[in-house]
mmCIF file of C-alpha atoms and ligand atoms in Angstrom:
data_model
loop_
_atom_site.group_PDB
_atom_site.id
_atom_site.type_symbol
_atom_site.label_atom_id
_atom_site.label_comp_id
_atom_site.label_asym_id
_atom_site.label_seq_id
_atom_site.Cartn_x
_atom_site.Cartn_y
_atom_site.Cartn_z
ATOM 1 C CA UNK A 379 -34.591 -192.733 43.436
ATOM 2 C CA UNK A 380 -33.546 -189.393 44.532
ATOM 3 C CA UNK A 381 -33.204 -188.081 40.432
ATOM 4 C CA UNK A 382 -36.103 -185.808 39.325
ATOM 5 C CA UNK A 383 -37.207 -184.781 36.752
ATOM 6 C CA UNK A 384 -40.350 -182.395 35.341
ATOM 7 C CA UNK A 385 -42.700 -182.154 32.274
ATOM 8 C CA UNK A 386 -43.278 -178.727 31.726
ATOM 9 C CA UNK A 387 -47.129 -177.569 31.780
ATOM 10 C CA UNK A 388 -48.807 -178.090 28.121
ATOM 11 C CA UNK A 389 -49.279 -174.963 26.758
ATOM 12 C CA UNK A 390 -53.395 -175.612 26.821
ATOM 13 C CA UNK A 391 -55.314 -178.148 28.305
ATOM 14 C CA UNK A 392 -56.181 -179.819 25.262
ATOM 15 C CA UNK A 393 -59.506 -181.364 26.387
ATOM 16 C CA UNK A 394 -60.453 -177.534 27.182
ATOM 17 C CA UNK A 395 -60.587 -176.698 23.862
ATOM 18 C CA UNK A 396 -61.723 -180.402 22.908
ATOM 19 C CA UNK A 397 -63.828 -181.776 25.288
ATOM 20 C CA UNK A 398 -64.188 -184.852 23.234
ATOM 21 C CA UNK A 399 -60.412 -185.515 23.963
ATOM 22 C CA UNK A 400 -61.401 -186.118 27.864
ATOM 23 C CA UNK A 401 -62.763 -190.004 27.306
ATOM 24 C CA UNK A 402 -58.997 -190.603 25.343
ATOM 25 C CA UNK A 403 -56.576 -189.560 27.887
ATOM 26 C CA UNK A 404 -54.004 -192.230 29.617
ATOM 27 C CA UNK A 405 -51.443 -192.291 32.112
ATOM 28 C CA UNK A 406 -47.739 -192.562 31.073
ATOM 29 C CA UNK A 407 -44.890 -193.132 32.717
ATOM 30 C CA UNK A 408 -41.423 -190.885 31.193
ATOM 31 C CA UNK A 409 -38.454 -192.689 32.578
ATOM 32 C CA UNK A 410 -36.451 -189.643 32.275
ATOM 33 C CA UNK A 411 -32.799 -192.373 31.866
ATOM 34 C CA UNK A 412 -29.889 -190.266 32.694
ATOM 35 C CA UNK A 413 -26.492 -191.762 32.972
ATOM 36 C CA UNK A 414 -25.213 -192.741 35.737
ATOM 37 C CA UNK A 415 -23.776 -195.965 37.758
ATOM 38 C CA UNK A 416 -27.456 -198.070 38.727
ATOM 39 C CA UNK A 417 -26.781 -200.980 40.958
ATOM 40 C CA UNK A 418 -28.278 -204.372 40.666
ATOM 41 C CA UNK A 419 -31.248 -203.281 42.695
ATOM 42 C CA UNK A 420 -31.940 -199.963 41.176
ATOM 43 C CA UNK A 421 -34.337 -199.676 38.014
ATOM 44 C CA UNK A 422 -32.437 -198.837 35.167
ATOM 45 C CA UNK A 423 -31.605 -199.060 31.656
ATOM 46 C CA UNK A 424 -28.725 -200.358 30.235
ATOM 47 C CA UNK A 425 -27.777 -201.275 33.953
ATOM 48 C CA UNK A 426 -27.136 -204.402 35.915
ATOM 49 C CA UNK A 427 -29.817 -206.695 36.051
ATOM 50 C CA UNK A 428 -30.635 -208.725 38.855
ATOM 51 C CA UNK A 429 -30.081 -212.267 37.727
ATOM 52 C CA UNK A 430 -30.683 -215.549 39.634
ATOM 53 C CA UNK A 431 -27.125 -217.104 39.376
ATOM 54 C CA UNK A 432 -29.360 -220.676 38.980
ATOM 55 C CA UNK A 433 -31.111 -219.970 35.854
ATOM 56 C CA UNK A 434 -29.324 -219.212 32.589
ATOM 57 C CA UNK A 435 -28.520 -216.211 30.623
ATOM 58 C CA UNK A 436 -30.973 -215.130 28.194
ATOM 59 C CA UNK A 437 -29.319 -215.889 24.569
ATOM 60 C CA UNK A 438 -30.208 -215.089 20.886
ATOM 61 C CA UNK A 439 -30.484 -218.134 19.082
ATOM 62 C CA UNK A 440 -31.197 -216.551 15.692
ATOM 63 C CA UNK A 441 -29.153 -217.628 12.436
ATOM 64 C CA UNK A 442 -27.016 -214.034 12.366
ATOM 65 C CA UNK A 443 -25.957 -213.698 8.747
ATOM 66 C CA UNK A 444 -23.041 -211.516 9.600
ATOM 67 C CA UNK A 445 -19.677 -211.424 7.785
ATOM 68 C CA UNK A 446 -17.632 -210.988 10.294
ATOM 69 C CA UNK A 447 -15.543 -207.771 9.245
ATOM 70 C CA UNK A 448 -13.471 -206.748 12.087
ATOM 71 C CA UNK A 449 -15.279 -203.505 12.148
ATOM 72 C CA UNK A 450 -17.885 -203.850 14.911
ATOM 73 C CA UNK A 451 -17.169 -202.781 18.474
ATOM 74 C CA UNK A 452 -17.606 -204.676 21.529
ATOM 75 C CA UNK A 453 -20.111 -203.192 23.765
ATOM 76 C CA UNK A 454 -16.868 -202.731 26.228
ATOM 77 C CA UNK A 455 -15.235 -200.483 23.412
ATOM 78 C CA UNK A 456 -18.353 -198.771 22.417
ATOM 79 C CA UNK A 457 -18.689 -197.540 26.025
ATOM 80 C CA UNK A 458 -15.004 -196.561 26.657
ATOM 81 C CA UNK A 459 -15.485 -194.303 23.085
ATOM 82 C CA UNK A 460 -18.454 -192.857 24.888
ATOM 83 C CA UNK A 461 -16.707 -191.977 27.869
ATOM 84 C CA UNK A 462 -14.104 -189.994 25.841
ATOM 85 C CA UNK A 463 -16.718 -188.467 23.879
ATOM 86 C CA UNK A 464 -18.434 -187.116 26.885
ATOM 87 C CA UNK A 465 -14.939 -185.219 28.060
ATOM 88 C CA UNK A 466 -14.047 -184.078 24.537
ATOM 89 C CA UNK A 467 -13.932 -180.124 24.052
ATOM 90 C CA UNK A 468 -13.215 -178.664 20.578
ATOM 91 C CA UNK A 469 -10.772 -176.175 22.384
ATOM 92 C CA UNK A 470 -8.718 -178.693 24.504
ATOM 93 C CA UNK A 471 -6.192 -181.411 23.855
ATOM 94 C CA UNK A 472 -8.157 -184.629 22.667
ATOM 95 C CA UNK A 473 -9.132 -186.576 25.913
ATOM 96 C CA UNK A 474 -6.954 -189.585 26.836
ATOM 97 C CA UNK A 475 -8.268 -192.695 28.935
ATOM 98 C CA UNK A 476 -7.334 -192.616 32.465
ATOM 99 C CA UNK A 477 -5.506 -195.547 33.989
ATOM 100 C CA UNK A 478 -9.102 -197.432 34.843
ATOM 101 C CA UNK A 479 -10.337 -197.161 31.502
ATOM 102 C CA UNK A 480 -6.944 -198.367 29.989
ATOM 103 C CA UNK A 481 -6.619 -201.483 31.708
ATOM 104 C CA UNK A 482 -10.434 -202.154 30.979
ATOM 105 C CA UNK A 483 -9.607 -201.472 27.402
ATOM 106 C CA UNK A 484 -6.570 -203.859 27.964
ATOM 107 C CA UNK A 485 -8.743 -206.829 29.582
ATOM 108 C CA UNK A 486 -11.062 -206.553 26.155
ATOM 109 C CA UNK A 487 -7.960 -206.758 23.514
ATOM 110 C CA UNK A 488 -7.080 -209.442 25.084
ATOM 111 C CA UNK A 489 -10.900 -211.442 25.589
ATOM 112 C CA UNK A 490 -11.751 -210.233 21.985
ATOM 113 C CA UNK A 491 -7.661 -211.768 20.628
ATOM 114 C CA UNK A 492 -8.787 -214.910 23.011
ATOM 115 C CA UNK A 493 -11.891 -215.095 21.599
ATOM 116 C CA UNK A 494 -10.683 -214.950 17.872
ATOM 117 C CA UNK A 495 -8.140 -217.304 18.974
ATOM 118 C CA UNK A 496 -11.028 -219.881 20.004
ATOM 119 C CA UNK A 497 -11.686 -220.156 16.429
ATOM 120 C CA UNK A 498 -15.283 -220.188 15.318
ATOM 121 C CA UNK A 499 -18.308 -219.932 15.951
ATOM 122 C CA UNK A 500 -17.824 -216.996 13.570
ATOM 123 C CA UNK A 501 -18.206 -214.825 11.071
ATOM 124 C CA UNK A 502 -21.091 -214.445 13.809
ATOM 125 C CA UNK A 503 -21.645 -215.672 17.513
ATOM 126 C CA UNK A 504 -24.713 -218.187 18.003
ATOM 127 C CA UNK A 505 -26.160 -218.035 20.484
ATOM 128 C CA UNK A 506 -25.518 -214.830 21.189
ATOM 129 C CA UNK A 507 -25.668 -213.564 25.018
ATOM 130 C CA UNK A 508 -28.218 -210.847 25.434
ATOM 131 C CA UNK A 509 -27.722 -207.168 26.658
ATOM 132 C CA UNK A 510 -30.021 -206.183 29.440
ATOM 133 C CA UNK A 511 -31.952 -202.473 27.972
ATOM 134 C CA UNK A 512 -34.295 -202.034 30.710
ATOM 135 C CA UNK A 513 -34.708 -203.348 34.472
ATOM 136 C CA UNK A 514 -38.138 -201.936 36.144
ATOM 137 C CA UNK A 515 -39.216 -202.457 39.458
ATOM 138 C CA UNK A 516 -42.971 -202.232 40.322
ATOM 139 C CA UNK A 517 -42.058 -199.665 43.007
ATOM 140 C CA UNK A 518 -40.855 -197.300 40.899
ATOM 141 C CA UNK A 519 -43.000 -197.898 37.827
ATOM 142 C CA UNK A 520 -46.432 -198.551 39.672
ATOM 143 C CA UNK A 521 -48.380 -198.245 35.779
ATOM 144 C CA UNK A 522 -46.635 -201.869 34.990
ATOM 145 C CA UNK A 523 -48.731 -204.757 35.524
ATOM 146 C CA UNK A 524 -47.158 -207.672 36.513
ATOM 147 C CA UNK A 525 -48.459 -211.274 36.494
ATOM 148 C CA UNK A 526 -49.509 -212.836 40.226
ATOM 149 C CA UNK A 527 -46.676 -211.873 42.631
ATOM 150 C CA UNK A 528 -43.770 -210.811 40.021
ATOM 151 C CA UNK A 529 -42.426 -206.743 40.754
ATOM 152 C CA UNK A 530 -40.141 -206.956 38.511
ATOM 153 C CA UNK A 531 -39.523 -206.347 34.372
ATOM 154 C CA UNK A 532 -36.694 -207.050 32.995
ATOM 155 C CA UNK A 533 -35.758 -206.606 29.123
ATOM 156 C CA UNK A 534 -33.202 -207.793 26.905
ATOM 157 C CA UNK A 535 -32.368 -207.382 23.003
ATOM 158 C CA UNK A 536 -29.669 -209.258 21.466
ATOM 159 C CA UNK A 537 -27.691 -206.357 19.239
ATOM 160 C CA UNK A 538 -27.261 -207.734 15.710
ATOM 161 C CA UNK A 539 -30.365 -206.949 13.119
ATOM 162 C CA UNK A 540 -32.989 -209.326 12.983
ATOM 163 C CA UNK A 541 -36.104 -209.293 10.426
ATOM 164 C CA UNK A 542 -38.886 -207.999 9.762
ATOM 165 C CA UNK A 543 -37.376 -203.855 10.222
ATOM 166 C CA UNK A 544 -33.950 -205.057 10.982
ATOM 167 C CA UNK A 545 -33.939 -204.458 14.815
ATOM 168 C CA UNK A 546 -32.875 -205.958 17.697
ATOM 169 C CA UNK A 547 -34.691 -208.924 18.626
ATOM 170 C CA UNK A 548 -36.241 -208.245 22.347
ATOM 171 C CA UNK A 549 -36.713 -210.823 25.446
ATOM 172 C CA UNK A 550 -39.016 -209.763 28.597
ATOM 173 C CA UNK A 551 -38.790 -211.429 31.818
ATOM 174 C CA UNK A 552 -41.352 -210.666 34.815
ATOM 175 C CA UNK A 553 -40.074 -211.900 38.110
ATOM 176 C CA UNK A 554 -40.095 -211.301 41.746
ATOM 177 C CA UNK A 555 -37.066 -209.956 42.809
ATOM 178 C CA UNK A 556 -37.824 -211.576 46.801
ATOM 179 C CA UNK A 557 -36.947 -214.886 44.975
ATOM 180 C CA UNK A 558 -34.121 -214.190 43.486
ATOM 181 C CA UNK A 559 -31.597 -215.783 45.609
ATOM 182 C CA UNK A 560 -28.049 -215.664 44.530
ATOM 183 C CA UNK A 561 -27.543 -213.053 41.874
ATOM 184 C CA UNK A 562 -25.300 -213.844 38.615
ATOM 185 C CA UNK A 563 -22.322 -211.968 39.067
ATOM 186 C CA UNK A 564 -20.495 -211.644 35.794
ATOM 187 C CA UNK A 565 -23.236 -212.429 32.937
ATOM 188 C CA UNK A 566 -21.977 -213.173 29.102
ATOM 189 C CA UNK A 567 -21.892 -209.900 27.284
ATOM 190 C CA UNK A 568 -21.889 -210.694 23.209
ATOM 191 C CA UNK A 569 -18.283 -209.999 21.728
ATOM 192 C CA UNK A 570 -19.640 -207.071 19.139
ATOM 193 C CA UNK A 571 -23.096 -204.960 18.477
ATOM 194 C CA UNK A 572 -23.984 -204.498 15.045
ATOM 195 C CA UNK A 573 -23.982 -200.609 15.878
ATOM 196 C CA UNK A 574 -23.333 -198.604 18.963
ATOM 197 C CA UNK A 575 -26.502 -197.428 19.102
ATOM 198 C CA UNK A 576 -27.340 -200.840 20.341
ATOM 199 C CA UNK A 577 -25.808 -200.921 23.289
ATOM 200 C CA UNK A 578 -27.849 -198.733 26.015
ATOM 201 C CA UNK A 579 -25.552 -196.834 28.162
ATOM 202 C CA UNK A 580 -25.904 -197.321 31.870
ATOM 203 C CA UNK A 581 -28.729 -194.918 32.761
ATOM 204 C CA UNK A 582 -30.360 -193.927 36.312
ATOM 205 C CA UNK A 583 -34.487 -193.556 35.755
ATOM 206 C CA UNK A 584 -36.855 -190.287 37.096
ATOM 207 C CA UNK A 585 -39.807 -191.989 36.245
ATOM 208 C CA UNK A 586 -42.727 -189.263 36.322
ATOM 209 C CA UNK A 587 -46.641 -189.839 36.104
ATOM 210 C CA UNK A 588 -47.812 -187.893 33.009
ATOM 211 C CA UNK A 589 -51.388 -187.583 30.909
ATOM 212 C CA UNK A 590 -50.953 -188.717 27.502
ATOM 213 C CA UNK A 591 -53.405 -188.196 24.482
ATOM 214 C CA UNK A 592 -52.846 -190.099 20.952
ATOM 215 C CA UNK A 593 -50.850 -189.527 18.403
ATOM 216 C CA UNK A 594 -53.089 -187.718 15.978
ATOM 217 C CA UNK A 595 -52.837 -190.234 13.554
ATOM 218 C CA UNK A 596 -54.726 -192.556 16.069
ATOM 219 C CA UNK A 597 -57.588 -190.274 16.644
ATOM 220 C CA UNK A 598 -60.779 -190.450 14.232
ATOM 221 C CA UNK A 599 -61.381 -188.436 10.978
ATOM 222 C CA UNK A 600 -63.943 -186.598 12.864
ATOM 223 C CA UNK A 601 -61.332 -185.752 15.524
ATOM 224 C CA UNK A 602 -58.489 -185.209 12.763
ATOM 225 C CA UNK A 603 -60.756 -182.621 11.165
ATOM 226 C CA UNK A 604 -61.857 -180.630 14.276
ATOM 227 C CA UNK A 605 -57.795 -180.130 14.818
ATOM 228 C CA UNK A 606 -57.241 -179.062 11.688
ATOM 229 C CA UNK A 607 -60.219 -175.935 12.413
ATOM 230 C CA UNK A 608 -58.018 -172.953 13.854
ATOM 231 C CA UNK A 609 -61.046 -170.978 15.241
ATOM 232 C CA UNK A 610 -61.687 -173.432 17.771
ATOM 233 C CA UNK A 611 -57.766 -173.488 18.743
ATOM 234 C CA UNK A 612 -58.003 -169.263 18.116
ATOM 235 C CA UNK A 613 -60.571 -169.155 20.580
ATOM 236 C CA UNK A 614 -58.670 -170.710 23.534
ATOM 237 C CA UNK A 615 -55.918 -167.735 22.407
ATOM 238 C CA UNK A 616 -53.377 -170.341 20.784
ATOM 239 C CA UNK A 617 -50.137 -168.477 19.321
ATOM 240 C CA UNK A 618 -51.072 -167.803 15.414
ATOM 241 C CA UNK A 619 -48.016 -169.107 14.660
ATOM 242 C CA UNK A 620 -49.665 -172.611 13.985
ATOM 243 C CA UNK A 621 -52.294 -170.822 12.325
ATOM 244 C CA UNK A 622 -51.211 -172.520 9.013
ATOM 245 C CA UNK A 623 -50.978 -175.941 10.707
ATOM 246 C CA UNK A 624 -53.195 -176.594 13.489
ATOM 247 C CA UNK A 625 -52.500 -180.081 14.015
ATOM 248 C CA UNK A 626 -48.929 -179.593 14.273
ATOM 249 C CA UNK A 627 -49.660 -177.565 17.516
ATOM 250 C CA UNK A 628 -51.219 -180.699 18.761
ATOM 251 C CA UNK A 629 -48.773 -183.152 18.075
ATOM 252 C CA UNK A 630 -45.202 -181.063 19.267
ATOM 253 C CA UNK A 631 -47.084 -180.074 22.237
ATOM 254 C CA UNK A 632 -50.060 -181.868 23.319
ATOM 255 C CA UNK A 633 -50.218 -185.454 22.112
ATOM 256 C CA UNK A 634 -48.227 -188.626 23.123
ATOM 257 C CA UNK A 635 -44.928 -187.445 24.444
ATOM 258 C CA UNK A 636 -41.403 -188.110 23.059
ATOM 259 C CA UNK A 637 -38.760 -190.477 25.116
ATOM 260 C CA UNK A 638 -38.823 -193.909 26.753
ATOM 261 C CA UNK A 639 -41.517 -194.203 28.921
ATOM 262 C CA UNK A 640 -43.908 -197.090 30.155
ATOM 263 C CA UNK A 641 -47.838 -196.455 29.035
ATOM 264 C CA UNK A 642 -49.537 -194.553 27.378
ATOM 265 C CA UNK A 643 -50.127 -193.769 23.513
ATOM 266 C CA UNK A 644 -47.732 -195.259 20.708
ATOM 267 C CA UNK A 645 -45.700 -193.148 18.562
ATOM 268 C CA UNK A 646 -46.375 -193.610 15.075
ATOM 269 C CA UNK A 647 -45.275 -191.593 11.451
ATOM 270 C CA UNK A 648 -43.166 -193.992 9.777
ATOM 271 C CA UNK A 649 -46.354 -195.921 9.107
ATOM 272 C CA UNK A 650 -50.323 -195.078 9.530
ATOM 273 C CA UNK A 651 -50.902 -196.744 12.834
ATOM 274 C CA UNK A 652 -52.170 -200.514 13.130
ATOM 275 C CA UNK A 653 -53.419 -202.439 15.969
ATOM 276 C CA UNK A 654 -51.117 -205.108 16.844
ATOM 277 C CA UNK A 655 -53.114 -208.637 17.960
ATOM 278 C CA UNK A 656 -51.997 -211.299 20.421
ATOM 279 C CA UNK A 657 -50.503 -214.440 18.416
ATOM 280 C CA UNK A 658 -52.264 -216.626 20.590
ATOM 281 C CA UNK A 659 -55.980 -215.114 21.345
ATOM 282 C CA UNK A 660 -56.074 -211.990 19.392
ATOM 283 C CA UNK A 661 -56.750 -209.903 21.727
ATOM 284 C CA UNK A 662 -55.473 -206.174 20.644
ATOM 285 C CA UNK A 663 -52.291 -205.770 22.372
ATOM 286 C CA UNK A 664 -51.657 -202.718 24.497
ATOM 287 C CA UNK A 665 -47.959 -200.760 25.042
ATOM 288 C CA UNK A 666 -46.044 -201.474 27.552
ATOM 289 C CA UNK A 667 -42.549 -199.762 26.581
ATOM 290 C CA UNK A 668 -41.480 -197.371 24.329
ATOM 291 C CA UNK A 669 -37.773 -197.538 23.691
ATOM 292 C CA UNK A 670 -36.659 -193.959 22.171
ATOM 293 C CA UNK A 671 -33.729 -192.567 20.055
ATOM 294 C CA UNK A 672 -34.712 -189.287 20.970
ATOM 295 C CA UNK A 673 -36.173 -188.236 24.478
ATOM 296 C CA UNK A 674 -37.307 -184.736 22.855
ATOM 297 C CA UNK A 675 -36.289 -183.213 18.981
ATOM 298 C CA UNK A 676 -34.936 -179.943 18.085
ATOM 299 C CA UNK A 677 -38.367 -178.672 17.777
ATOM 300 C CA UNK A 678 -40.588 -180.234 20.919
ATOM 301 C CA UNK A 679 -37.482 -179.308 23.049
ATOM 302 C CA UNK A 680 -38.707 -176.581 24.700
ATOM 303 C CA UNK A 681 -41.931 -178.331 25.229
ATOM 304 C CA UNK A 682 -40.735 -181.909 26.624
ATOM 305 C CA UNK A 683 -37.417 -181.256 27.765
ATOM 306 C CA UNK A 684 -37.731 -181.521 31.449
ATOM 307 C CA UNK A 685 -37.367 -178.350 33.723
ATOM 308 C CA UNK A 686 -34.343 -179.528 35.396
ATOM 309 C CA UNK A 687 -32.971 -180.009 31.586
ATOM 310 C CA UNK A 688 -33.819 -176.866 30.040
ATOM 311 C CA UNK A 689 -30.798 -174.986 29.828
ATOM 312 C CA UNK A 690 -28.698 -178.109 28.727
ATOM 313 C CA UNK A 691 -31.321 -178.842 26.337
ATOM 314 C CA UNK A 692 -30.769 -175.029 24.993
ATOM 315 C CA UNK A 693 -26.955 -174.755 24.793
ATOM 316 C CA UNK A 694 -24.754 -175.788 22.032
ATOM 317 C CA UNK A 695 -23.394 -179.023 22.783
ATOM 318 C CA UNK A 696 -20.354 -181.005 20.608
ATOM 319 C CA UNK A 697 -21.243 -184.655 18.909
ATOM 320 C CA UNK A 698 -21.478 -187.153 21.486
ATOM 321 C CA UNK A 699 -22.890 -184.938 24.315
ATOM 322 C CA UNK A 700 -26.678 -183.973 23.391
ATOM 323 C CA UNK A 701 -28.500 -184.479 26.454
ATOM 324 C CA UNK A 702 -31.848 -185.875 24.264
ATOM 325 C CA UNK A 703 -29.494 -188.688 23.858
ATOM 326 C CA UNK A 704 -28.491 -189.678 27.038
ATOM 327 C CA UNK A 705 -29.192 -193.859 27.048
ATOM 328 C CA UNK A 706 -26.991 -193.999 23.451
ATOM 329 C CA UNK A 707 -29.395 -195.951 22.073
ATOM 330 C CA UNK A 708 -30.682 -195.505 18.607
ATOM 331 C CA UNK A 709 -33.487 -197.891 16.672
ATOM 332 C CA UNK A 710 -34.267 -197.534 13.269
ATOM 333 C CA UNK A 711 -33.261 -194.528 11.398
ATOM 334 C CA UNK A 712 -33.522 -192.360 14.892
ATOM 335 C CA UNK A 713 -36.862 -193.843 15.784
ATOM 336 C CA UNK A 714 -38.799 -195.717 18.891
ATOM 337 C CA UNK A 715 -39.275 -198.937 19.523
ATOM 338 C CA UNK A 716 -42.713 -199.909 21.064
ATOM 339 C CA UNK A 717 -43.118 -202.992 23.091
ATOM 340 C CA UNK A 718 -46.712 -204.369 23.273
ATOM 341 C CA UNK A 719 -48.229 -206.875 25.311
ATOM 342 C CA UNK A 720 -51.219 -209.083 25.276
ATOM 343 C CA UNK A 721 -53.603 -207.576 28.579
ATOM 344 C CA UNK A 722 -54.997 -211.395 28.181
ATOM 345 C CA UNK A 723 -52.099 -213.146 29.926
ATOM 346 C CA UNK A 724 -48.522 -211.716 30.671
ATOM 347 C CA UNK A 725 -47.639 -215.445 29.220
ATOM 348 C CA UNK A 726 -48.399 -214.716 25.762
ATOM 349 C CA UNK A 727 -46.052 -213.530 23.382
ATOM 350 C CA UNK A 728 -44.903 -209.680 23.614
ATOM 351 C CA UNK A 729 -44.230 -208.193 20.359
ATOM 352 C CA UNK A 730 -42.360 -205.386 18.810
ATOM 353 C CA UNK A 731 -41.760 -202.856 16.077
ATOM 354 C CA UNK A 732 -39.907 -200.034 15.128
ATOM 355 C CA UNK A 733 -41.804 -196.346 14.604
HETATM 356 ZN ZN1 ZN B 706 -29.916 -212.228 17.618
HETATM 357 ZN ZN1 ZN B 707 -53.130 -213.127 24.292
#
């Protein structure tokens, strides 16, 4: 992994002005995705995964109650857009594809016409080959914790809307990647996503260690109230500009940080936050991935934009090319996806929701 990137300092350290903070804090691991070309042995998301050729592809098998318009893209056409997206400049000639991309965009006319040819299953696929969104290997991500001897996560969503939140529906595979044997070469991709923003764009990872705090909506009423009291923040010579709303301070600059990362505190605000129980022995499940929209917003970004990313964060960019944005993924109405887990036994049932 050779790609770094930095958290800026917090402004304060929080549990300097609230020592109570201290027993709350927990590790986090930003994953910093940046695109790039990741190889079948590199962590990743939206890469290659490293498949054992003997065991099958993961597949949807949920009833997708699609009508099939015609106007979804295959992930293959989704990506080629992106690629001419990334070149476009309002002052130049529109961007063409070069050779390479044409003939890739030739070899999916004709597997989509050969497809439609096949007659059904349609108006939608079943099952429905998976996309891989995330491939993390114990040596880069030492925070996961896998079961006995595995090193290896690997995560899948299948890109049509599924219930409850319409979202992707998400499979997780731990493995060790020593027994992999023959890798799958060419896996099944599905023939359309019900939205780009479901199909992750090949991304390189910078994971970085960082100290998380919750989400203020997870901290007590107690705690709530003593960040709402400005004298306290006053005293530790906080900018008065958040004089008005102390707790906003705290959660653009000190709580749970934006982006995908492994760890750490959930993000919450669509809903008030609720512990999430194991279907099997109830055991209050804990995070284990946050899949983002967003790695920073217009207003955290000069707080969590990474060092290396400041002045790209800072200039104007043209639709297509915002550097918060850089995995193409987007859940929900811009929001994160948080995978728990059960800490019980990695064999229970992960589970998922939209925030
Ligand atoms: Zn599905
Ligand atoms: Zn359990």
């Amino acid at each position: 992994m050779g790609l770094i990137r930095t958290t800026p300092p917090r402004p304060v350290d929080v549990t300097a002005v609230f020592p109570e903070l201290a027993l709350l804090a927990r590790p986090a691991m930003r994953l910093h995705p940046r695109p790039g070309s990741p190889a079948v042995r590199d962590s990743s998301v939206g890469g290659p995964l490293l498949w054992p050729a003997r065991e099958p592809w993961p597949h949807c098998e949920d009833a997708h109650l699609h009508v099939d318009t015609g106007f979804r893209q295959s992930p293959t056409e989704v990506r080629l857009q992106r690629r001419l997206q990334s070149r476009w400049r309002p002052d130049d000639r529109p961007p063409v594809f070069t050779p390479e991309e044409e003939a890739l965009k030739e070899r999916n006319a004709a597997w989509l016409a050969a497809r439609f040819d096949a007659g059904p299953p349609r108006p939608a696929e079943c099952p429905v080959p998976m996309l891989p969104v995330a491939q993390l290997f114990l040596r880069d991500i030492p925070l996961l914790q896998p079961p006995g001897q595995a090193d290896l996560l690997q995560i899948l969503w299948c890109p049509y809307e599924h219930e409850p939140d319409a979202k992707p529906s998400t499979a997780l595979f731990w493995r060790t990647a020593a027994e992999v044997g023959d890798i799958l070469a060419t896996p099944p991709e599905p023939y359309e996503a019900d939205y780009p923003g479901y199909v992750p764009e090949p991304c390189v990872l910078a994971p970085e260690t960082i100290t998380e705090y919750p989400n203020s909506l997870d901290l007590s009423p107690e705690l709530q109230l003593a960040l709402d009291d400005w004298d306290r923040w006053q005293a530790a010579g906080i900018d008065s500009y958040y004089a008005e709303y102390p707790r906003e301070f705290y959660s653009t600059h000190l709580g749970n940080a934006p982006g995908w990362k492994v760890g750490g505190w959930p993000p919450w605000g669509r809903t008030d936050p609720y512990p999430r129980y194991c279907a099997v022995c109830e055991a209050q499940m804990v995070p284990l991935l946050t899949i983002a929209s967003w790695e920073w917003d217009g207003d955290q970004g000069p707080s969590w934009a990474p060092l290396e990313d400041q002045a790209a964060a800072a200039a104007s960019h043209y639709a297509g090319q915002d550097p918060a944005q850089p995995t193409g993924v987007e859940v929900g109405s811009t929001d994160n996806m948080q995978m728990y887990v059960c800490p019980t036994s990695p064999k229970h049932p992960h589970t998922d929701l939209i925030q």
